[in-house]
Structure formats: C-alpha cells, structure tokens
Short mmCIF file of C-alpha atoms in Angstrom, two decimals:
data_model
loop_
_atom_site.label_atom_id
_atom_site.label_comp_id
_atom_site.label_asym_id
_atom_site.label_seq_id
_atom_site.Cartn_x
_atom_site.Cartn_y
_atom_site.Cartn_z
CA UNK U 1 0.00 0.00 0.00
CA UNK U 2 1.23 3.47 -0.86
CA UNK U 3 0.75 6.14 1.86
CA UNK U 4 -0.92 9.47 1.07
CA UNK U 5 -1.10 12.75 2.99
CA UNK U 6 -3.43 15.68 2.24
CA UNK U 7 -2.40 19.28 2.94
CA UNK U 8 -5.13 21.89 2.36
CA UNK U 9 -6.27 24.81 4.55
CA UNK U 10 -9.91 24.06 3.65
CA UNK U 11 -11.30 21.23 5.84
CA UNK U 12 -14.24 20.75 3.48
CA UNK U 13 -11.93 19.98 0.51
CA UNK U 14 -9.93 17.56 2.69
CA UNK U 15 -13.10 15.71 3.68
CA UNK U 16 -14.27 15.61 0.05
CA UNK U 17 -10.94 14.15 -1.11
CA UNK U 18 -11.07 11.51 1.63
CA UNK U 19 -14.51 10.37 0.48
CA UNK U 20 -13.91 10.57 -3.30
CA UNK U 21 -10.65 8.63 -3.55
CA UNK U 22 -11.18 4.83 -3.96
CA UNK U 23 -8.31 4.03 -1.54
CA UNK U 24 -8.39 0.22 -1.57
CA UNK U 25 -8.97 -0.04 -5.32
CA UNK U 26 -5.86 2.02 -5.99
CA UNK U 27 -3.79 0.37 -3.27
CA UNK U 28 -3.57 3.56 -1.23
CA UNK U 29 -4.01 4.47 2.44
CA UNK U 30 -4.51 7.88 4.01
CA UNK U 31 -1.70 8.53 6.53
CA UNK U 32 -2.55 12.05 7.64
CA UNK U 33 -4.23 15.42 6.97
CA UNK U 34 -3.06 18.92 7.85
CA UNK U 35 -4.35 22.44 7.20
CA UNK U 36 -1.17 24.47 7.62
CA UNK U 37 1.90 24.35 5.42
CA UNK U 38 4.19 24.55 8.46
CA UNK U 39 2.80 21.23 9.74
CA UNK U 40 3.44 19.26 6.56
CA UNK U 41 7.13 18.59 7.12
CA UNK U 42 6.43 17.12 10.59
CA UNK U 43 3.66 14.97 9.02
CA UNK U 44 6.05 13.72 6.34
CA UNK U 45 8.75 12.92 8.92
CA UNK U 46 6.29 10.93 11.05
CA UNK U 47 4.58 8.93 8.24
CA UNK U 48 7.11 8.85 5.34
CA UNK U 49 4.29 9.07 2.70
CA UNK U 50 4.70 8.23 -0.96
CA UNK U 51 2.18 10.76 -2.33
CA UNK U 52 1.17 14.26 -1.16
CA UNK U 53 -1.92 16.14 -2.35
CA UNK U 54 -1.48 19.82 -1.51
CA UNK U 55 -3.14 23.18 -2.14
CA UNK U 56 -0.91 25.60 -3.97
CA UNK U 57 -1.72 28.30 -1.43
CA UNK U 58 -1.76 27.65 2.33
CA UNK U 59 -1.01 29.73 5.43
CA UNK U 60 2.63 30.07 6.58
CA UNK U 61 4.12 27.90 3.83
CA UNK U 62 2.38 27.65 0.45
CA UNK U 63 2.43 24.65 -1.88
CA UNK U 64 5.23 25.84 -4.21
CA UNK U 65 7.51 26.86 -1.30
CA UNK U 66 6.78 23.52 0.36
CA UNK U 67 7.67 21.59 -2.82
CA UNK U 68 10.90 23.54 -3.20
CA UNK U 69 11.86 22.66 0.35
CA UNK U 70 11.02 18.99 -0.14
CA UNK U 71 13.01 18.80 -3.36
CA UNK U 72 15.97 20.59 -1.79
CA UNK U 73 16.05 17.82 0.86
CA UNK U 74 15.94 15.12 -1.82
CA UNK U 75 12.62 13.67 -0.72
CA UNK U 76 11.22 11.62 -3.68
CA UNK U 77 7.55 12.30 -2.97
CA UNK U 78 4.97 12.19 -5.75
CA UNK U 79 3.08 15.49 -5.54
CA UNK U 80 -0.36 16.47 -6.82
CA UNK U 81 -1.18 20.18 -6.69
CA UNK U 82 -4.68 21.62 -6.16
CA UNK U 83 -5.16 25.17 -7.32
CA UNK U 84 -7.93 27.69 -7.72
CA UNK U 85 -5.82 29.61 -10.20
CA UNK U 86 -5.44 28.92 -13.89
CA UNK U 87 -2.15 30.79 -13.88
CA UNK U 88 0.68 29.93 -16.27
CA UNK U 89 3.37 30.95 -13.77
CA UNK U 90 2.05 28.51 -11.16
CA UNK U 91 1.71 25.76 -13.79
CA UNK U 92 5.28 26.34 -14.99
CA UNK U 93 6.64 26.11 -11.46
CA UNK U 94 4.72 22.92 -10.92
CA UNK U 95 6.17 21.45 -14.14
CA UNK U 96 9.67 22.54 -13.09
CA UNK U 97 9.25 20.50 -9.89
CA UNK U 98 8.01 17.45 -11.77
CA UNK U 99 4.59 17.13 -10.09
CA UNK U 100 2.33 14.22 -10.96
CA UNK U 101 -0.77 16.40 -11.40
CA UNK U 102 -2.02 20.02 -11.43
CA UNK U 103 -5.73 20.05 -10.65
CA UNK U 104 -7.98 23.09 -10.86
CA UNK U 105 -10.87 23.63 -8.52
CA UNK U 106 -13.57 22.38 -8.67
CA UNK U 107 -11.73 19.03 -8.85
CA UNK U 108 -13.05 16.52 -11.37
CA UNK U 109 -13.07 12.89 -10.16
CA UNK U 110 -11.53 11.51 -13.36
CA UNK U 111 -8.70 14.04 -13.36
CA UNK U 112 -8.00 13.18 -9.70
CA UNK U 113 -7.89 9.46 -10.52
CA UNK U 114 -5.64 10.03 -13.50
CA UNK U 115 -3.21 12.04 -11.41
CA UNK U 116 -3.15 9.42 -8.65
CA UNK U 117 -2.57 6.60 -11.19
CA UNK U 118 0.22 8.67 -12.77
CA UNK U 119 1.83 9.10 -9.33
CA UNK U 120 1.50 5.36 -8.63
CA UNK U 121 3.12 4.63 -12.00
CA UNK U 122 6.06 6.91 -11.13
CA UNK U 123 6.48 5.15 -7.79
CA UNK U 124 6.59 1.73 -9.44
CA UNK U 125 9.17 2.98 -11.93
CA UNK U 126 11.25 4.29 -9.03
CA UNK U 127 10.98 0.91 -7.31
CA UNK U 128 12.12 -0.89 -10.46
CA UNK U 129 15.10 1.43 -10.84
CA UNK U 130 15.90 1.11 -7.14
CA UNK U 131 15.73 -2.70 -7.37
CA UNK U 132 18.02 -2.64 -10.42
CA UNK U 133 20.45 -0.42 -8.48
CA UNK U 134 20.32 -2.74 -5.48
CA UNK U 135 20.92 -5.74 -7.75
CA UNK U 136 23.86 -4.01 -9.40
CA UNK U 137 25.25 -3.05 -6.00
CA UNK U 138 24.90 -6.61 -4.69
CA UNK U 139 26.64 -7.92 -7.82
CA UNK U 140 29.41 -5.37 -7.31
CA UNK U 141 29.81 -6.39 -3.66
CA UNK U 142 29.94 -10.05 -4.63
CA UNK U 143 32.65 -9.46 -7.19
CA UNK U 144 34.61 -7.29 -4.78
CA UNK U 145 34.35 -9.94 -2.06
CA UNK U 146 35.44 -12.70 -4.46
CA UNK U 147 38.36 -10.63 -5.65
CA UNK U 148 39.44 -9.81 -2.11
CA UNK U 149 39.24 -13.49 -1.10
CA UNK U 150 41.28 -14.49 -4.18
CA UNK U 151 43.90 -11.87 -3.33
CA UNK U 152 44.09 -13.16 0.22
CA UNK U 153 44.57 -16.70 -1.13
CA UNK U 154 47.52 -15.36 -3.18
CA UNK U 155 48.99 -13.74 -0.06
CA UNK U 156 48.74 -17.05 1.83
CA UNK U 157 50.34 -18.93 -1.08
CA UNK U 158 53.21 -16.47 -1.03
CA UNK U 159 52.68 -15.14 -4.58
CA UNK U 160 51.20 -11.84 -3.48
CA UNK U 161 51.75 -9.32 -0.68
CA UNK U 162 49.28 -7.17 1.21
CA UNK U 163 51.09 -4.08 -0.04
CA UNK U 164 50.26 -5.01 -3.61
CA UNK U 165 46.63 -5.86 -2.97
CA UNK U 166 44.40 -3.24 -4.56
CA UNK U 167 41.28 -4.29 -2.67
CA UNK U 168 39.91 -3.72 0.80
CA UNK U 169 43.03 -5.29 2.37
CA UNK U 170 45.05 -2.25 1.36
CA UNK U 171 42.30 0.30 1.97
CA UNK U 172 41.87 -0.02 5.73
CA UNK U 173 42.24 3.19 7.65
CA UNK U 174 45.62 2.69 9.31
CA UNK U 175 47.01 3.47 11.87
CA UNK U 176 43.92 2.19 13.77
CA UNK U 177 44.97 -1.13 15.33
CA UNK U 178 43.37 -4.19 13.64
CA UNK U 179 43.36 -7.86 14.36
CA UNK U 180 43.00 -11.08 12.25
CA UNK U 181 40.37 -13.57 13.34
CA UNK U 182 40.61 -16.95 11.59
CA UNK U 183 37.85 -19.59 11.74
CA UNK U 184 38.41 -23.21 10.73
CA UNK U 185 35.85 -24.77 8.37
CA UNK U 186 36.19 -28.50 9.03
CA UNK U 187 34.78 -31.49 7.18
CA UNK U 188 31.11 -32.17 7.79
CA UNK U 189 29.71 -35.56 8.81
CA UNK U 190 29.41 -36.68 5.22
CA UNK U 191 33.06 -35.94 4.51
CA UNK U 192 32.30 -32.78 2.54
CA UNK U 193 33.50 -29.25 3.21
CA UNK U 194 30.98 -26.63 4.44
CA UNK U 195 29.13 -24.84 1.68
CA UNK U 196 29.99 -21.26 2.62
CA UNK U 197 29.39 -18.81 -0.25
CA UNK U 198 30.13 -15.18 -1.00
CA UNK U 199 26.47 -14.45 -0.28
CA UNK U 200 26.90 -15.97 3.17
CA UNK U 201 29.86 -13.65 3.82
CA UNK U 202 27.75 -10.62 2.85
CA UNK U 203 24.95 -11.83 5.10
CA UNK U 204 27.40 -12.30 8.02
CA UNK U 205 28.77 -8.81 7.43
CA UNK U 206 25.24 -7.43 7.47
CA UNK U 207 24.67 -9.04 10.89
CA UNK U 208 27.92 -7.52 12.12
CA UNK U 209 26.90 -4.10 10.83
CA UNK U 210 23.54 -4.28 12.61
CA UNK U 211 25.38 -5.18 15.80
CA UNK U 212 27.47 -1.99 15.44
CA UNK U 213 30.63 -3.93 14.59
CA UNK U 214 31.81 -1.54 11.88
CA UNK U 215 34.89 -1.71 9.65
CA UNK U 216 34.84 -5.52 9.72
CA UNK U 217 35.59 -7.51 6.57
CA UNK U 218 35.19 -11.21 5.93
CA UNK U 219 37.05 -13.31 3.37
CA UNK U 220 36.97 -16.89 2.16
CA UNK U 221 40.55 -17.57 0.92
CA UNK U 222 39.99 -21.35 1.18
CA UNK U 223 37.10 -23.78 1.55
CA UNK U 224 38.66 -24.61 4.93
CA UNK U 225 39.18 -21.09 6.32
CA UNK U 226 37.05 -18.01 6.95
CA UNK U 227 39.17 -14.93 7.71
CA UNK U 228 37.95 -11.77 9.39
CA UNK U 229 39.76 -8.52 9.90
CA UNK U 230 38.35 -6.21 12.53
CA UNK U 231 39.33 -3.21 14.68
CA UNK U 232 41.18 -4.49 17.74
CA UNK U 233 38.60 -3.14 20.22
CA UNK U 234 35.80 -5.00 18.40
CA UNK U 235 37.57 -8.32 17.91
CA UNK U 236 35.91 -10.14 20.81
CA UNK U 237 32.36 -9.25 19.75
CA UNK U 238 33.13 -10.04 16.08
CA UNK U 239 34.47 -13.47 17.12
CA UNK U 240 31.30 -14.22 19.05
CA UNK U 241 28.99 -13.04 16.26
CA UNK U 242 30.76 -14.95 13.49
CA UNK U 243 30.94 -18.08 15.64
CA UNK U 244 27.18 -17.86 16.20
CA UNK U 245 26.54 -17.46 12.46
CA UNK U 246 28.69 -20.47 11.63
CA UNK U 247 27.06 -22.53 14.36
CA UNK U 248 23.61 -21.65 13.00
CA UNK U 249 24.82 -23.02 9.64
CA UNK U 250 25.82 -26.27 11.32
CA UNK U 251 29.58 -25.54 11.45
CA UNK U 252 31.45 -26.18 14.70
CA UNK U 253 34.56 -24.10 14.36
CA UNK U 254 37.91 -23.53 16.05
CA UNK U 255 39.21 -19.95 15.85
CA UNK U 256 42.47 -18.13 16.44
CA UNK U 257 43.22 -14.40 16.85
CA UNK U 258 46.34 -12.49 15.90
CA UNK U 259 48.20 -9.81 17.74
CA UNK U 260 47.14 -6.26 16.75
CA UNK U 261 48.84 -4.60 13.79
CA UNK U 262 48.92 -1.13 12.27
CA UNK U 263 50.56 -1.64 8.88
CA UNK U 264 50.19 -3.70 5.73
CA UNK U 265 53.42 -5.53 6.40
CA UNK U 266 52.19 -6.28 9.94
CA UNK U 267 48.92 -7.45 8.46
CA UNK U 268 50.69 -10.11 6.40
CA UNK U 269 53.09 -11.15 9.15
CA UNK U 270 50.25 -11.59 11.67
CA UNK U 271 48.12 -13.46 9.15
CA UNK U 272 50.79 -16.07 8.52
CA UNK U 273 51.58 -16.35 12.22
CA UNK U 274 47.91 -16.80 13.10
CA UNK U 275 47.45 -19.55 10.51
CA UNK U 276 50.39 -21.37 12.11
CA UNK U 277 48.80 -20.79 15.50
CA UNK U 278 45.49 -22.20 14.37
CA UNK U 279 47.24 -25.32 13.06
CA UNK U 280 49.00 -25.64 16.42
CA UNK U 281 45.70 -25.47 18.29
CA UNK U 282 44.22 -28.27 16.18
CA UNK U 283 47.14 -30.63 16.09
CA UNK U 284 48.79 -29.91 19.46
CA UNK U 285 52.11 -29.04 17.92
CA UNK U 286 54.28 -26.00 17.11
CA UNK U 287 54.12 -24.83 13.51
CA UNK U 288 56.51 -22.55 11.66
CA UNK U 289 54.62 -19.55 10.19
CA UNK U 290 55.45 -20.07 6.51
CA UNK U 291 53.65 -21.72 3.57
CA UNK U 292 56.58 -22.70 1.34
CA UNK U 293 56.83 -26.50 1.00
CA UNK U 294 60.36 -27.86 1.20
CA UNK U 295 61.41 -31.50 1.50
CA UNK U 296 58.29 -33.70 1.74
CA UNK U 297 58.03 -35.96 4.79
CA UNK U 298 56.74 -38.90 2.78
CA UNK U 299 59.36 -40.47 0.49
CA UNK U 300 59.28 -43.04 -2.34
CA UNK U 301 60.07 -45.68 0.29
CA UNK U 302 57.06 -44.60 2.36
CA UNK U 303 54.87 -44.85 -0.72
CA UNK U 304 56.05 -48.40 -1.40
CA UNK U 305 55.34 -49.49 2.19
CA UNK U 306 51.89 -47.88 2.31
CA UNK U 307 51.05 -49.22 -1.21
CA UNK U 308 52.03 -52.74 -0.10
CA UNK U 309 49.65 -52.59 2.83
CA UNK U 310 46.84 -51.17 0.68
CA UNK U 311 47.31 -53.72 -2.07
CA UNK U 312 46.86 -56.49 0.53
CA UNK U 313 43.89 -54.56 2.03
CA UNK U 314 45.90 -54.34 5.23
CA UNK U 315 44.36 -51.06 6.31
CA UNK U 316 45.42 -51.57 9.90
CA UNK U 317 49.08 -51.88 8.96
CA UNK U 318 48.82 -48.89 6.60
CA UNK U 319 47.14 -46.77 9.29
CA UNK U 320 49.82 -47.69 11.84
CA UNK U 321 52.61 -46.68 9.46
CA UNK U 322 50.90 -43.40 8.51
CA UNK U 323 50.31 -42.62 12.20
CA UNK U 324 54.04 -43.05 12.89
CA UNK U 325 55.02 -40.81 9.93
CA UNK U 326 52.42 -38.19 10.95
CA UNK U 327 53.84 -38.01 14.48
CA UNK U 328 57.31 -37.45 13.04
CA UNK U 329 55.97 -34.65 10.91
CA UNK U 330 54.20 -32.92 13.81
CA UNK U 331 57.16 -33.00 16.21
CA UNK U 332 59.46 -31.34 13.66
CA UNK U 333 57.75 -27.90 13.94
CA UNK U 334 56.53 -28.08 10.32
CA UNK U 335 55.04 -25.28 8.25
CA UNK U 336 51.31 -25.56 7.51
CA UNK U 337 52.37 -26.34 3.92
CA UNK U 338 54.31 -29.41 5.09
CA UNK U 339 51.30 -30.91 6.80
CA UNK U 340 49.03 -30.01 3.87
CA UNK U 341 51.36 -31.82 1.45
CA UNK U 342 51.48 -34.85 3.80
CA UNK U 343 47.68 -35.10 3.89
CA UNK U 344 47.21 -34.59 0.16
CA UNK U 345 49.83 -37.22 -0.63
CA UNK U 346 48.29 -39.84 1.65
CA UNK U 347 44.81 -39.35 0.29
CA UNK U 348 46.17 -39.57 -3.26
CA UNK U 349 47.77 -42.94 -2.47
CA UNK U 350 44.55 -44.16 -0.81
CA UNK U 351 42.38 -43.12 -3.76
CA UNK U 352 44.65 -45.18 -6.06
CA UNK U 353 43.53 -48.32 -4.25
CA UNK U 354 40.07 -47.44 -2.89
CA UNK U 355 37.48 -45.54 -4.97
CA UNK U 356 35.77 -44.45 -1.77
CA UNK U 357 38.53 -41.88 -1.33
CA UNK U 358 38.16 -40.22 -4.75
CA UNK U 359 35.90 -37.47 -3.41
CA UNK U 360 38.12 -36.78 -0.40
CA UNK U 361 41.24 -36.71 -2.53
CA UNK U 362 39.68 -34.18 -4.92
CA UNK U 363 38.69 -31.93 -2.01
CA UNK U 364 42.17 -32.12 -0.47
CA UNK U 365 43.82 -31.27 -3.79
CA UNK U 366 41.52 -28.24 -4.25
CA UNK U 367 41.97 -26.94 -0.67
CA UNK U 368 44.58 -24.23 -0.14
CA UNK U 369 44.84 -25.12 3.58
CA UNK U 370 43.93 -28.80 3.44
CA UNK U 371 44.81 -29.64 7.06
CA UNK U 372 42.16 -27.21 8.35
CA UNK U 373 39.56 -29.72 7.06
CA UNK U 374 40.45 -31.79 10.14
CA UNK U 375 39.94 -30.96 13.79
CA UNK U 376 42.75 -33.06 15.21
CA UNK U 377 45.35 -35.69 14.51
CA UNK U 378 42.74 -38.33 15.43
CA UNK U 379 40.34 -36.83 12.90
CA UNK U 380 42.93 -37.32 10.11
CA UNK U 381 43.47 -40.94 11.05
CA UNK U 382 39.76 -41.62 11.43
CA UNK U 383 39.20 -40.35 7.87
CA UNK U 384 41.70 -43.01 6.74
CA UNK U 385 39.77 -45.78 8.43
CA UNK U 386 38.47 -48.26 5.82
CA UNK U 387 35.20 -47.19 4.28
CA UNK U 388 34.94 -49.73 1.50
CA UNK U 389 31.59 -51.54 1.35
CA UNK U 390 30.13 -53.85 -1.35
CA UNK U 391 28.74 -51.65 -4.12
CA UNK U 392 26.25 -54.15 -5.64
CA UNK U 393 23.29 -52.71 -3.79
CA UNK U 394 24.64 -49.25 -2.96
CA UNK U 395 21.69 -47.58 -4.73
CA UNK U 396 19.10 -49.45 -2.72
CA UNK U 397 21.02 -48.75 0.50
CA UNK U 398 21.04 -45.03 -0.27
CA UNK U 399 17.33 -45.01 -1.08
CA UNK U 400 16.55 -46.83 2.12
CA UNK U 401 18.39 -44.09 4.03
CA UNK U 402 16.58 -41.36 2.06
CA UNK U 403 13.24 -43.05 2.78
CA UNK U 404 14.11 -43.10 6.46
CA UNK U 405 14.99 -39.39 6.33
CA UNK U 406 11.70 -38.55 4.62
CA UNK U 407 9.77 -40.43 7.31
CA UNK U 408 11.59 -38.79 10.17
CA UNK U 409 12.01 -35.14 9.18
CA UNK U 410 10.76 -34.05 12.58
CA UNK U 411 13.67 -35.79 14.30
CA UNK U 412 17.29 -34.75 14.76
CA UNK U 413 19.10 -36.30 11.82
CA UNK U 414 22.86 -36.79 11.63
CA UNK U 415 25.02 -39.10 9.53
CA UNK U 416 26.60 -40.58 12.67
CA UNK U 417 23.15 -41.51 13.96
CA UNK U 418 22.11 -42.97 10.57
CA UNK U 419 25.40 -44.83 10.37
CA UNK U 420 24.57 -46.65 13.62
CA UNK U 421 21.05 -47.44 12.45
CA UNK U 422 22.11 -48.78 9.04
CA UNK U 423 25.45 -50.21 10.25
CA UNK U 424 27.65 -48.26 7.87
CA UNK U 425 30.63 -45.89 8.21
CA UNK U 426 29.15 -42.38 8.29
CA UNK U 427 31.51 -41.01 5.64
CA UNK U 428 30.75 -43.95 3.33
CA UNK U 429 27.03 -43.43 3.95
CA UNK U 430 27.37 -39.76 3.06
CA UNK U 431 29.12 -40.67 -0.17
CA UNK U 432 26.34 -43.15 -1.08
CA UNK U 433 23.68 -40.49 -0.48
CA UNK U 434 25.54 -37.88 -2.58
CA UNK U 435 26.10 -40.39 -5.41
CA UNK U 436 22.43 -41.39 -5.47
CA UNK U 437 20.80 -37.95 -4.97
CA UNK U 438 23.48 -35.56 -6.29
CA UNK U 439 23.43 -33.66 -2.97
CA UNK U 440 25.43 -33.72 0.26
CA UNK U 441 23.55 -35.09 3.28
CA UNK U 442 22.83 -31.75 4.99
CA UNK U 443 21.67 -30.15 1.74
CA UNK U 444 19.35 -33.12 1.07
CA UNK U 445 17.80 -32.97 4.57
CA UNK U 446 17.21 -29.22 4.30
CA UNK U 447 15.67 -29.58 0.81
CA UNK U 448 13.26 -32.30 1.99
CA UNK U 449 12.33 -30.28 5.04
CA UNK U 450 11.66 -27.12 2.99
CA UNK U 451 9.54 -29.10 0.52
CA UNK U 452 7.53 -30.50 3.44
CA UNK U 453 7.22 -26.99 4.89
CA UNK U 454 5.82 -25.65 1.62
CA UNK U 455 3.27 -28.46 1.57
CA UNK U 456 2.24 -27.73 5.21
CA UNK U 457 1.89 -23.97 4.45
CA UNK U 458 -0.34 -24.71 1.48
CA UNK U 459 -2.59 -26.80 3.68
CA UNK U 460 -2.59 -24.31 6.57
CA UNK U 461 -1.52 -20.79 5.57
CA UNK U 462 -2.01 -19.60 9.15
CA UNK U 463 0.47 -22.06 10.70
CA UNK U 464 2.90 -20.36 13.12
CA UNK U 465 6.55 -20.23 12.12
CA UNK U 466 7.75 -21.64 15.46
CA UNK U 467 5.33 -24.59 15.18
CA UNK U 468 6.42 -25.21 11.58
CA UNK U 469 10.07 -25.19 12.51
CA UNK U 470 9.53 -27.55 15.46
CA UNK U 471 7.53 -30.04 13.39
CA UNK U 472 10.39 -30.21 10.90
CA UNK U 473 13.18 -30.85 13.35
CA UNK U 474 14.51 -27.28 13.75
CA UNK U 475 15.00 -26.03 17.27
CA UNK U 476 15.47 -22.46 16.04
CA UNK U 477 12.77 -20.80 13.89
CA UNK U 478 15.23 -18.08 12.83
CA UNK U 479 17.60 -20.68 11.38
CA UNK U 480 14.68 -22.47 9.72
CA UNK U 481 13.66 -19.19 8.05
CA UNK U 482 17.24 -18.71 6.82
CA UNK U 483 17.38 -22.22 5.32
CA UNK U 484 13.91 -21.78 3.73
CA UNK U 485 14.86 -18.45 2.10
CA UNK U 486 18.20 -19.86 0.92
CA UNK U 487 16.47 -22.72 -0.93
CA UNK U 488 13.28 -20.99 -2.17
CA UNK U 489 14.45 -17.37 -2.47
CA UNK U 490 11.68 -16.11 -0.18
CA UNK U 491 10.86 -16.27 3.56
CA UNK U 492 8.20 -18.74 4.82
CA UNK U 493 5.80 -15.84 5.44
CA UNK U 494 5.58 -15.20 1.67
CA UNK U 495 5.19 -18.84 0.69
CA UNK U 496 1.40 -18.95 1.09
CA UNK U 497 1.01 -15.72 -0.94
CA UNK U 498 3.12 -17.11 -3.81
CA UNK U 499 0.72 -20.02 -4.18
CA UNK U 500 -2.32 -17.75 -4.58
#
C-alpha cells in the first residue's frame, strides 16, 4: 500500500478528497491530513508518505515553497497540486518541480484518478530502478568480495603481498589497530566441506553491521578457512557473532586471533603467524609460520610401504605406518604447507587403491589449507579408516536411508546416527547419499524439510513459524527461516502468498 497525505487549509476539501478517492482499489491508504503548510514537514517525517496532495496556497508555507523545500532535501515524494488559479506561472513552477498532477478547482473525479494513477506509476518505476540499483550493487559487492578473497589466497600462497593488494586489504584506515580472526571450516559428517558462499559472507557482514561492529571485513581464501579482519577493540564481539553465524549453519569451528597490527606488512606477518597458531591449536604441535613447501616428509620408500599394505587390504598396517610418519611430521615444527602436502599425498595414495577416497582426494587437492579440514590428529586418522563396502546394492542402501529421512524429518538427523542405524561408516554413507541424490547429506535434509514446509503452508496458511520449524526438526525458527529463504528465495511468510 502506498501512503498518502493531504495538505489543504480548507477542511471541506480535505473531507471531500477523503470520500472521493477509492483508496483500496488504488492500493492507497490515508496517513494524515493537515491544514497548515508549516505542519506538513512534521507529518512527512512521522509517516514517510509516498504521495502528497497539496493546495498551492496555504497559510505560513504555500504549496510551491513547500515543494521547493522537499526537493531541496531530496525527498522523492509524488506530488499532486490543487489550485484555484489557472495561472501559467504556477503551472510552470509545478512542471519545473515534476509534479504528478495540477488540478484546478472544482476538482473533477476523473482528473484526480488520472493524477493518482500517474503518481503510482512513477512510484513503481522508481521501485524498479531502485531494485536494479540494489541488484547491481549486490553484484558489485559479490565481485569485490570474491576478488578480495582471491587476493588473500595469493597472499597465503606467497605469490602476493598485502602491499600489492588493490582491494579492501590495502584500503583499511591505518594506523587504527586491527586484528586477524581466523575460523576453521572442518569437514562435515558426510566428509564434505561446508558450503559457505560469497552471499553468506555478505549476510554475516550485514549481521555484524547491525550489531554495530563496523569496519569488519570477511574473506573466504579457502574452503577450509574463513578470515575476518576487525578493529582490535571490536575483535571479541566479532568473534562471538561470526561463531554464532557459523554454528547456525551447522559448522562447529575452532578460531584463532592475531596480535594487533597497524601496517600492511604487519597485516601479512600476523596473518601467517595466526594460521600457524590455528594449526598448532588443532594438532597440538608447534608450526613454523610459513607456507613454502620444502622436503616432503613422505618419500618413495614410504609410498612403497603404504602401497604394499593397501594392495593387501591391510588397512590396519597402513594406518599404523601413517600414524608413525604423521607423528614425526608434527614433532618437527613443520610449516602448515608441510602438513598439507602430507595429507594430500596420503589421500592420493589411498584413492589409487580405494574408490571411496576419490571425493576426499579431490577436496584435499583443491583446498589451499587442506589440514584445516580436520579438527585433530585423530580426525585425520579416522578419515583413513576403511570405508569400502560392497557396491552391488549401494543404490538401494542409499534410497533406504533417504526413505528413512523422509519419514523422520521431525527428528534430529545426523550421519553418525544414521550410520549406527544402518550399520555403515558415516563417511561412506554420506558418499552413497551424494552419489544417489546428487546432494550432500545436509543439503538433502534441508531440501526435503523445506519441501515439506511448503506443503504444510499450502494446507494451513495460518500455521505459526515456530510450530512449523519444530515439526520439521528445527530447534530455532530463525535458522529455519534462513534455510527456507536460501532454498526458495523467499521467507516462509511469503510462501502462502506465492501459491495464490
């Protein structure tokens, strides 16, 4: 509904306009009436109307003077002038101020309707232009965020420096002290990396902005790392807010914070040191803050030994040997790059003998900071536990699991829980589900729940959001709304309207 105010010093005319305008038919509502030009600005400030109908002559502040003041303040109101004067000078001034209508008294109903429809048309054009501008701005922000994340990836790889970055990294208002906050993005239950997107980063930043955490920037330099840079005095609150956002998206994270810095060189030094510190937290070891990979820890001899075990399907022997080599790597104060190369190499060898590791090997190869996919040394070794199962009926197994999910959408569903029910390794089960449905486990569950929600809303448009979320296994209605909008492009409250 578009809001309308009427400003005329004649109460009779105001009453006549109120009764003669078909408000509902035009999609309009009357927000206020005043009889003195000096009161109009206060009325506009209180109601933020879209259309104003005003007499060209009023006490204190007449219509033309009022319009000039509104335009000087950049207020995009649609204005319809009522005048008892067929005067070219008044008409010219009205045209100069781009009014939607100039009506002579006595007012004709059809002329009034035509002017209102013209004003409504202008408002819709403005909305379209505004939407296009917002879309262009969002696209610009996405590209800027992607470019900044790519630049940060180059800094971490050692092929770029912060001083040479032409994006937001180099545009911070030094010398204000800043701090790096790094958040690990570990493997999910199904063995896949979290699906954090550029849009998610923009949404997180919007939450930070609304919580008054200004001058904070988020980056995604790797599928295993979310990086934030924030003013030092706001670092604690930013850490809490980002952790909450990740947790709402089902990501349990470990984070590390840098020392404060006040220069671009300090920015890069603290970034590399904090990455090493985050590795140290996860793997209970000391890491050297550098990314360059030197002599690999796994040699040709190691490959032969591990390959021999794998060829004989002696996974226990292979795991014991890898565990020993991993310990040697960790006690040598390696760089993060050393451990990343170790992990990538092992998964490559495993995938040569066991197809179940193809997906994992591809993810490790693509990850800039592969080790951050794991939460501990034990997590690495657990991922190398045998997952091979007979494939003859893998499709029927996956569909049995999907059928179980569909029948229990109101329950808490995790791959670990399903693995116990169906007596399968959870990672293997996640791979079966993705192979059969084309979607990771969490994405599949959310899709099925949202489809069920749409069906429930169609049957009962008045259903409460909290009840709907609870019936579909969500403990938080806010998170349910976020998932629903991410999948459908609209909030649950608009779902019923879209079906009408």
